[in-house]
Amino acid sequence: MSQVQIHDDPASAGAAVAAEIAELIRARAAEGRTAALGLATGATPASVYQELRRLHREQGLSFAGVQSFNLDEYWPIDPAHPESFQRSMREQLIDAIDLPPAAFHIPDGLTPGAALPAACAAYERAILDAGGLDLQLLGVGLNGHIGFNEPGALAGSRTRLVELAESTRSRAAVAFGDDEVPRRGLTMGIGTILEARRLRVLAFGAQKAGIVARALASAPTPALPASLLGGHPDLVWVLDRAAAARIHSGSV
Ligand code: F6R
Protein backbone atom coordinates (compact mmCIF):
# COMPACT_ATOMS: atom_id res chain seq x y z
CA MET A 1 0.00 0.00 0.00
CA SER A 2 1.33 3.42 -0.92
CA GLN A 3 1.28 6.03 1.80
CA VAL A 4 0.74 9.67 0.90
CA GLN A 5 2.28 12.54 2.90
CA ILE A 6 1.01 16.02 2.09
CA HIS A 7 3.14 19.00 3.10
CA ASP A 8 2.43 22.73 2.91
CA ASP A 9 5.21 23.38 0.43
CA PRO A 10 8.30 21.79 -1.21
CA ALA A 11 10.59 23.24 1.47
CA SER A 12 8.85 21.44 4.34
CA ALA A 13 8.53 18.25 2.27
CA GLY A 14 12.25 18.38 1.45
CA ALA A 15 13.13 18.97 5.10
CA ALA A 16 11.08 15.92 6.16
CA VAL A 17 12.76 13.65 3.60
CA ALA A 18 16.22 15.03 4.46
CA ALA A 19 15.52 14.36 8.17
CA GLU A 20 14.65 10.74 7.34
CA ILE A 21 17.85 10.38 5.30
CA ALA A 22 19.93 11.93 8.11
CA GLU A 23 18.42 9.50 10.62
CA LEU A 24 19.17 6.59 8.31
CA ILE A 25 22.79 7.71 7.84
CA ARG A 26 23.29 8.12 11.60
CA ALA A 27 21.68 4.76 12.39
CA ARG A 28 23.92 2.98 9.86
CA ALA A 29 27.01 4.83 11.16
CA ALA A 30 26.16 3.75 14.73
CA GLU A 31 26.09 0.13 13.48
CA GLY A 32 29.39 0.66 11.66
CA ARG A 33 27.66 0.00 8.34
CA THR A 34 27.38 1.81 5.01
CA ALA A 35 24.17 3.64 4.13
CA ALA A 36 23.36 3.25 0.44
CA LEU A 37 21.28 6.09 -0.98
CA GLY A 38 19.57 6.17 -4.37
CA LEU A 39 19.51 9.74 -5.67
CA ALA A 40 17.55 11.56 -8.37
CA THR A 41 18.17 14.74 -10.34
CA GLY A 42 15.68 17.19 -11.87
CA ALA A 43 14.00 20.12 -10.15
CA THR A 44 11.99 18.15 -7.60
CA PRO A 45 14.62 16.96 -5.07
CA ALA A 46 16.28 20.40 -4.81
CA SER A 47 14.75 21.09 -1.38
CA VAL A 48 16.01 17.74 -0.05
CA TYR A 49 19.56 18.48 -1.19
CA GLN A 50 19.41 22.04 0.17
CA GLU A 51 18.48 20.68 3.60
CA LEU A 52 21.13 17.90 3.46
CA ARG A 53 23.76 20.55 2.67
CA ARG A 54 22.54 22.56 5.67
CA LEU A 55 22.61 19.51 7.97
CA HIS A 56 26.17 18.78 6.87
CA ARG A 57 27.30 22.39 7.32
CA GLU A 58 25.48 23.27 10.53
CA GLN A 59 25.00 19.95 12.31
CA GLY A 60 28.01 17.98 11.13
CA LEU A 61 26.00 15.30 9.34
CA SER A 62 28.75 13.20 7.76
CA PHE A 63 28.46 11.28 4.49
CA ALA A 64 31.84 9.60 5.01
CA GLY A 65 30.18 6.19 5.40
CA VAL A 66 27.60 6.66 2.63
CA GLN A 67 27.52 5.27 -0.91
CA SER A 68 25.28 7.07 -3.40
CA PHE A 69 23.83 5.75 -6.65
CA ASN A 70 22.05 8.06 -9.08
CA LEU A 71 19.11 6.77 -11.05
CA ASP A 72 20.04 7.87 -14.52
CA GLU A 73 22.07 9.89 -17.01
CA TYR A 74 21.71 10.99 -20.61
CA TRP A 75 23.67 8.95 -23.17
CA PRO A 76 25.82 10.02 -24.74
CA ILE A 77 26.74 13.12 -22.76
CA ASP A 78 29.96 14.57 -21.43
CA PRO A 79 29.78 14.74 -17.61
CA ALA A 80 31.05 18.33 -17.93
CA HIS A 81 28.02 19.33 -20.06
CA PRO A 82 25.88 21.85 -18.12
CA GLU A 83 22.83 19.58 -18.49
CA SER A 84 24.46 16.29 -17.53
CA PHE A 85 22.92 14.72 -14.45
CA GLN A 86 26.41 14.13 -13.11
CA ARG A 87 27.17 17.85 -13.16
CA SER A 88 23.79 18.70 -11.64
CA MET A 89 24.29 16.16 -8.84
CA ARG A 90 27.76 17.47 -8.06
CA GLU A 91 26.50 21.05 -7.95
CA GLN A 92 23.39 20.31 -5.91
CA LEU A 93 24.96 18.05 -3.29
CA ILE A 94 28.14 16.08 -3.84
CA ASP A 95 30.62 18.99 -3.97
CA ALA A 96 29.20 20.43 -0.74
CA ILE A 97 29.44 17.32 1.46
CA ASP A 98 32.12 14.87 2.60
CA LEU A 99 31.04 11.89 0.47
CA PRO A 100 34.24 10.10 -0.60
CA PRO A 101 34.71 10.58 -4.39
CA ALA A 102 34.70 6.82 -5.03
CA ALA A 103 31.36 6.49 -3.21
CA PHE A 104 29.51 8.70 -5.73
CA HIS A 105 28.08 6.46 -8.45
CA ILE A 106 26.23 7.62 -11.55
CA PRO A 107 25.94 5.96 -14.98
CA ASP A 108 28.74 7.31 -17.19
CA GLY A 109 27.36 9.21 -20.16
CA LEU A 110 30.61 8.63 -22.06
CA THR A 111 30.57 4.83 -21.84
CA PRO A 112 31.31 3.50 -25.37
CA GLY A 113 28.35 1.66 -26.91
CA ALA A 114 30.16 -1.69 -26.96
CA ALA A 115 30.93 -1.41 -23.24
CA LEU A 116 27.37 -0.61 -22.14
CA PRO A 117 26.15 -4.14 -21.25
CA ALA A 118 29.17 -4.69 -18.98
CA ALA A 119 28.89 -1.19 -17.48
CA CYS A 120 25.17 -1.64 -16.71
CA ALA A 121 25.84 -5.04 -15.10
CA ALA A 122 28.68 -3.48 -13.07
CA TYR A 123 26.31 -0.74 -11.86
CA GLU A 124 23.85 -3.35 -10.60
CA ARG A 125 26.70 -5.26 -8.94
CA ALA A 126 28.00 -2.13 -7.21
CA ILE A 127 24.54 -1.56 -5.69
CA LEU A 128 24.48 -5.14 -4.40
CA ASP A 129 28.05 -4.83 -3.09
CA ALA A 130 26.96 -1.76 -1.11
CA GLY A 131 24.31 -3.94 0.55
CA GLY A 132 21.40 -2.83 -1.66
CA LEU A 133 19.78 0.59 -1.60
CA ASP A 134 18.43 1.63 1.81
CA LEU A 135 16.34 4.45 0.35
CA GLN A 136 15.68 5.57 -3.22
CA LEU A 137 14.59 9.15 -3.90
CA LEU A 138 12.39 9.52 -6.98
CA GLY A 139 10.63 12.20 -8.98
CA VAL A 140 7.94 11.51 -11.54
CA GLY A 141 7.73 12.75 -15.12
CA LEU A 142 4.55 14.26 -16.55
CA ASN A 143 4.16 11.05 -18.59
CA GLY A 144 4.62 8.91 -15.48
CA HIS A 145 8.26 8.05 -16.12
CA ILE A 146 10.44 6.97 -13.20
CA GLY A 147 14.14 7.54 -13.71
CA PHE A 148 14.33 7.24 -17.50
CA ASN A 149 11.90 4.33 -17.46
CA GLU A 150 9.47 5.72 -20.00
CA PRO A 151 5.99 4.29 -20.70
CA GLY A 152 6.42 0.67 -21.84
CA ALA A 153 9.16 -0.12 -19.29
CA LEU A 154 8.66 -3.48 -17.61
CA ALA A 155 8.42 -4.11 -13.87
CA GLY A 156 11.42 -6.45 -14.02
CA SER A 157 13.68 -4.11 -16.04
CA ARG A 158 17.29 -3.57 -14.92
CA THR A 159 19.93 -0.89 -15.53
CA ARG A 160 20.14 -0.40 -19.30
CA LEU A 161 20.20 1.94 -22.29
CA VAL A 162 16.74 3.28 -23.20
CA GLU A 163 15.13 5.57 -25.77
CA LEU A 164 13.77 8.79 -24.27
CA ALA A 165 10.15 9.77 -24.91
CA GLU A 166 9.76 12.74 -27.26
CA SER A 167 7.88 14.62 -24.50
CA THR A 168 10.84 14.10 -22.15
CA ARG A 169 13.25 15.41 -24.80
CA SER A 170 11.14 18.42 -25.67
CA ARG A 171 10.80 19.41 -21.99
CA ALA A 172 14.61 19.33 -21.73
CA ALA A 173 15.15 21.23 -24.99
CA VAL A 174 15.01 24.75 -23.52
CA ALA A 175 17.76 23.98 -21.03
CA PHE A 176 19.92 22.35 -23.73
CA GLY A 177 19.70 25.49 -25.85
CA ASP A 178 21.64 25.05 -29.10
CA ASP A 179 22.70 21.49 -28.23
CA GLU A 180 20.49 18.60 -29.24
CA VAL A 181 18.93 16.70 -26.32
CA PRO A 182 20.34 13.14 -26.38
CA ARG A 183 17.89 10.58 -27.76
CA ARG A 184 18.83 7.95 -25.21
CA GLY A 185 19.65 7.54 -21.57
CA LEU A 186 21.05 5.06 -19.06
CA THR A 187 18.72 4.25 -16.21
CA MET A 188 18.24 1.88 -13.31
CA GLY A 189 15.34 -0.37 -14.22
CA ILE A 190 12.02 -0.56 -12.43
CA GLY A 191 13.18 -3.92 -11.06
CA THR A 192 16.38 -2.31 -9.73
CA ILE A 193 14.36 0.47 -8.09
CA LEU A 194 11.83 -1.92 -6.55
CA GLU A 195 14.67 -3.67 -4.69
CA ALA A 196 15.43 -0.52 -2.65
CA ARG A 197 14.21 -0.98 0.93
CA ARG A 198 12.38 2.38 0.98
CA LEU A 199 11.00 4.38 -1.93
CA ARG A 200 10.20 8.08 -1.54
CA VAL A 201 8.50 9.58 -4.59
CA LEU A 202 8.43 13.38 -4.52
CA ALA A 203 6.10 15.54 -6.61
CA PHE A 204 5.43 19.25 -6.25
CA GLY A 205 3.28 21.79 -8.03
CA ALA A 206 -0.05 21.83 -9.85
CA GLN A 207 1.42 20.44 -13.08
CA LYS A 208 2.13 17.12 -11.30
CA ALA A 209 -1.41 16.83 -9.83
CA GLY A 210 -2.85 14.83 -12.75
CA ILE A 211 -0.04 12.28 -13.03
CA VAL A 212 0.10 11.79 -9.24
CA ALA A 213 -3.63 11.08 -9.10
CA ARG A 214 -3.43 8.71 -12.07
CA ALA A 215 -0.44 6.82 -10.68
CA LEU A 216 -2.14 6.35 -7.32
CA ALA A 217 -5.46 5.25 -8.86
CA SER A 218 -4.03 2.96 -11.56
CA ALA A 219 -3.46 -0.77 -11.35
CA PRO A 220 0.20 -1.53 -12.12
CA THR A 221 0.78 -1.11 -15.86
CA PRO A 222 3.87 -0.47 -18.01
CA ALA A 223 1.84 2.28 -19.72
CA LEU A 224 2.30 4.30 -16.51
CA PRO A 225 5.70 3.37 -15.00
CA ALA A 226 4.98 5.15 -11.68
CA SER A 227 2.08 2.75 -11.15
CA LEU A 228 4.56 -0.17 -11.17
CA LEU A 229 5.92 1.01 -7.81
CA GLY A 230 2.52 0.41 -6.20
CA GLY A 231 3.23 -3.03 -4.74
CA HIS A 232 6.38 -1.91 -2.89
CA PRO A 233 6.14 -2.54 0.88
CA ASP A 234 7.65 0.81 1.93
CA LEU A 235 6.59 3.44 -0.60
CA VAL A 236 5.69 6.99 0.40
CA TRP A 237 4.49 9.68 -2.00
CA VAL A 238 5.75 12.99 -0.60
CA LEU A 239 3.64 15.81 -2.04
CA ASP A 240 2.86 19.45 -1.59
CA ARG A 241 -0.78 20.58 -1.53
CA ALA A 242 -0.80 21.51 -5.22
CA ALA A 243 0.47 18.11 -6.38
CA ALA A 244 -2.04 16.34 -4.11
CA ALA A 245 -5.02 18.39 -5.28
CA ARG A 246 -6.55 15.83 -7.65
CA ILE A 247 -6.19 12.66 -5.59
CA HIS A 248 -9.64 11.10 -5.11
CA SER A 249 -11.26 13.99 -6.98
CA GLY A 250 -12.40 11.73 -9.80
CA SER A 251 -10.97 14.24 -12.30
CA VAL A 252 -7.63 12.59 -12.95
C1 F6R B 1 15.87 12.46 -12.77
C2 F6R B 1 14.81 11.50 -13.10
C3 F6R B 1 13.50 11.91 -13.69
C4 F6R B 1 12.84 13.07 -12.93
C5 F6R B 1 11.51 13.44 -13.56
C6 F6R B 1 10.89 14.66 -12.90
O1 F6R B 1 17.00 11.80 -12.26
O2 F6R B 1 15.04 10.36 -12.93
O3 F6R B 1 12.64 10.79 -13.71
O4 F6R B 1 12.65 12.71 -11.60
O5 F6R B 1 11.68 13.72 -14.92
O6 F6R B 1 11.70 15.77 -13.18
P1 F6R B 1 11.50 17.15 -12.39
O7 F6R B 1 11.85 16.88 -10.98
O8 F6R B 1 12.47 18.09 -13.03
O9 F6R B 1 10.06 17.53 -12.56
Coordinates of N, CA and C and ligand atoms in Angstrom, one line a residue, residues 39-46 70-73 85 137-143 145-149 168 171 187 202 204 207-208, ligand 1:
L39 N 19.8 8.3 -5.5 CA 19.5 9.7 -5.7 C 18.9 10.0 -7.0
A40 N 18.2 11.1 -7.1 CA 17.6 11.6 -8.4 C 18.0 13.0 -8.7
T41 N 17.9 13.3 -10.0 CA 18.2 14.7 -10.3 C 16.8 15.4 -10.8
G42 N 16.9 16.5 -11.5 CA 15.7 17.2 -11.9 C 15.4 18.3 -10.8
A43 N 14.3 19.0 -11.0 CA 14.0 20.1 -10.2 C 13.5 19.7 -8.8
T44 N 12.8 18.5 -8.8 CA 12.0 18.1 -7.6 C 12.8 18.0 -6.3
P45 N 13.9 17.2 -6.4 CA 14.6 17.0 -5.1 C 15.5 18.1 -4.6
A46 N 15.4 19.3 -5.2 CA 16.3 20.4 -4.8 C 16.2 20.7 -3.3
N70 N 23.1 7.3 -8.4 CA 22.1 8.1 -9.1 C 21.3 7.2 -10.0
L71 N 20.0 7.6 -10.2 CA 19.1 6.8 -11.1 C 19.5 6.7 -12.5
D72 N 20.0 7.8 -13.1 CA 20.0 7.9 -14.5 C 21.0 9.0 -15.0
E73 N 21.2 8.9 -16.3 CA 22.1 9.9 -17.0 C 21.7 9.9 -18.5
F85 N 23.4 15.0 -15.8 CA 22.9 14.7 -14.4 C 24.1 14.6 -13.5
L137 N 15.4 7.9 -3.6 CA 14.6 9.2 -3.9 C 14.1 9.1 -5.4
L138 N 12.9 9.5 -5.6 CA 12.4 9.5 -7.0 C 11.6 10.8 -7.2
G139 N 11.6 11.2 -8.5 CA 10.6 12.2 -9.0 C 9.8 11.5 -10.0
V140 N 8.8 12.1 -10.5 CA 7.9 11.5 -11.5 C 7.8 12.5 -12.7
G141 N 7.9 11.9 -13.9 CA 7.7 12.7 -15.1 C 6.2 13.0 -15.4
L142 N 6.0 14.0 -16.2 CA 4.6 14.3 -16.5 C 3.9 13.1 -17.3
N143 N 4.7 12.2 -17.9 CA 4.2 11.1 -18.6 C 4.2 9.8 -17.7
H145 N 7.0 8.8 -16.2 CA 8.3 8.0 -16.1 C 8.9 8.1 -14.7
I146 N 9.7 7.1 -14.5 CA 10.4 7.0 -13.2 C 11.9 6.7 -13.6
G147 N 12.8 7.6 -13.1 CA 14.1 7.5 -13.7 C 13.9 7.8 -15.2
F148 N 14.6 7.1 -16.1 CA 14.3 7.2 -17.5 C 13.5 6.0 -18.0
N149 N 12.8 5.4 -17.1 CA 11.9 4.3 -17.5 C 10.6 5.0 -18.0
T168 N 9.7 13.9 -23.1 CA 10.8 14.1 -22.2 C 11.9 15.0 -22.8
R171 N 10.8 18.6 -23.2 CA 10.8 19.4 -22.0 C 12.2 19.8 -21.6
T187 N 19.6 4.1 -17.4 CA 18.7 4.2 -16.2 C 18.7 2.9 -15.4
L202 N 8.8 12.0 -4.8 CA 8.4 13.4 -4.5 C 7.7 14.0 -5.7
F204 N 5.8 17.9 -6.7 CA 5.4 19.3 -6.2 C 4.8 20.0 -7.4
Q207 N 1.3 21.2 -11.8 CA 1.4 20.4 -13.1 C 1.6 18.9 -12.8
K208 N 2.0 18.6 -11.6 CA 2.1 17.1 -11.3 C 0.8 16.5 -10.8
Ligands
F6R1 C1 15.9 12.5 -12.8 C2 14.8 11.5 -13.1 C3 13.5 11.9 -13.7 C4 12.8 13.1 -12.9 C5 11.5 13.4 -13.6 C6 10.9 14.7 -12.9 O1 17.0 11.8 -12.3 O2 15.0 10.4 -12.9 O3 12.6 10.8 -13.7 O4 12.7 12.7 -11.6 O5 11.7 13.7 -14.9 O6 11.7 15.8 -13.2 P1 11.5 17.2 -12.4 O7 11.9 16.9 -11.0 O8 12.5 18.1 -13.0 O9 10.1 17.5 -12.6

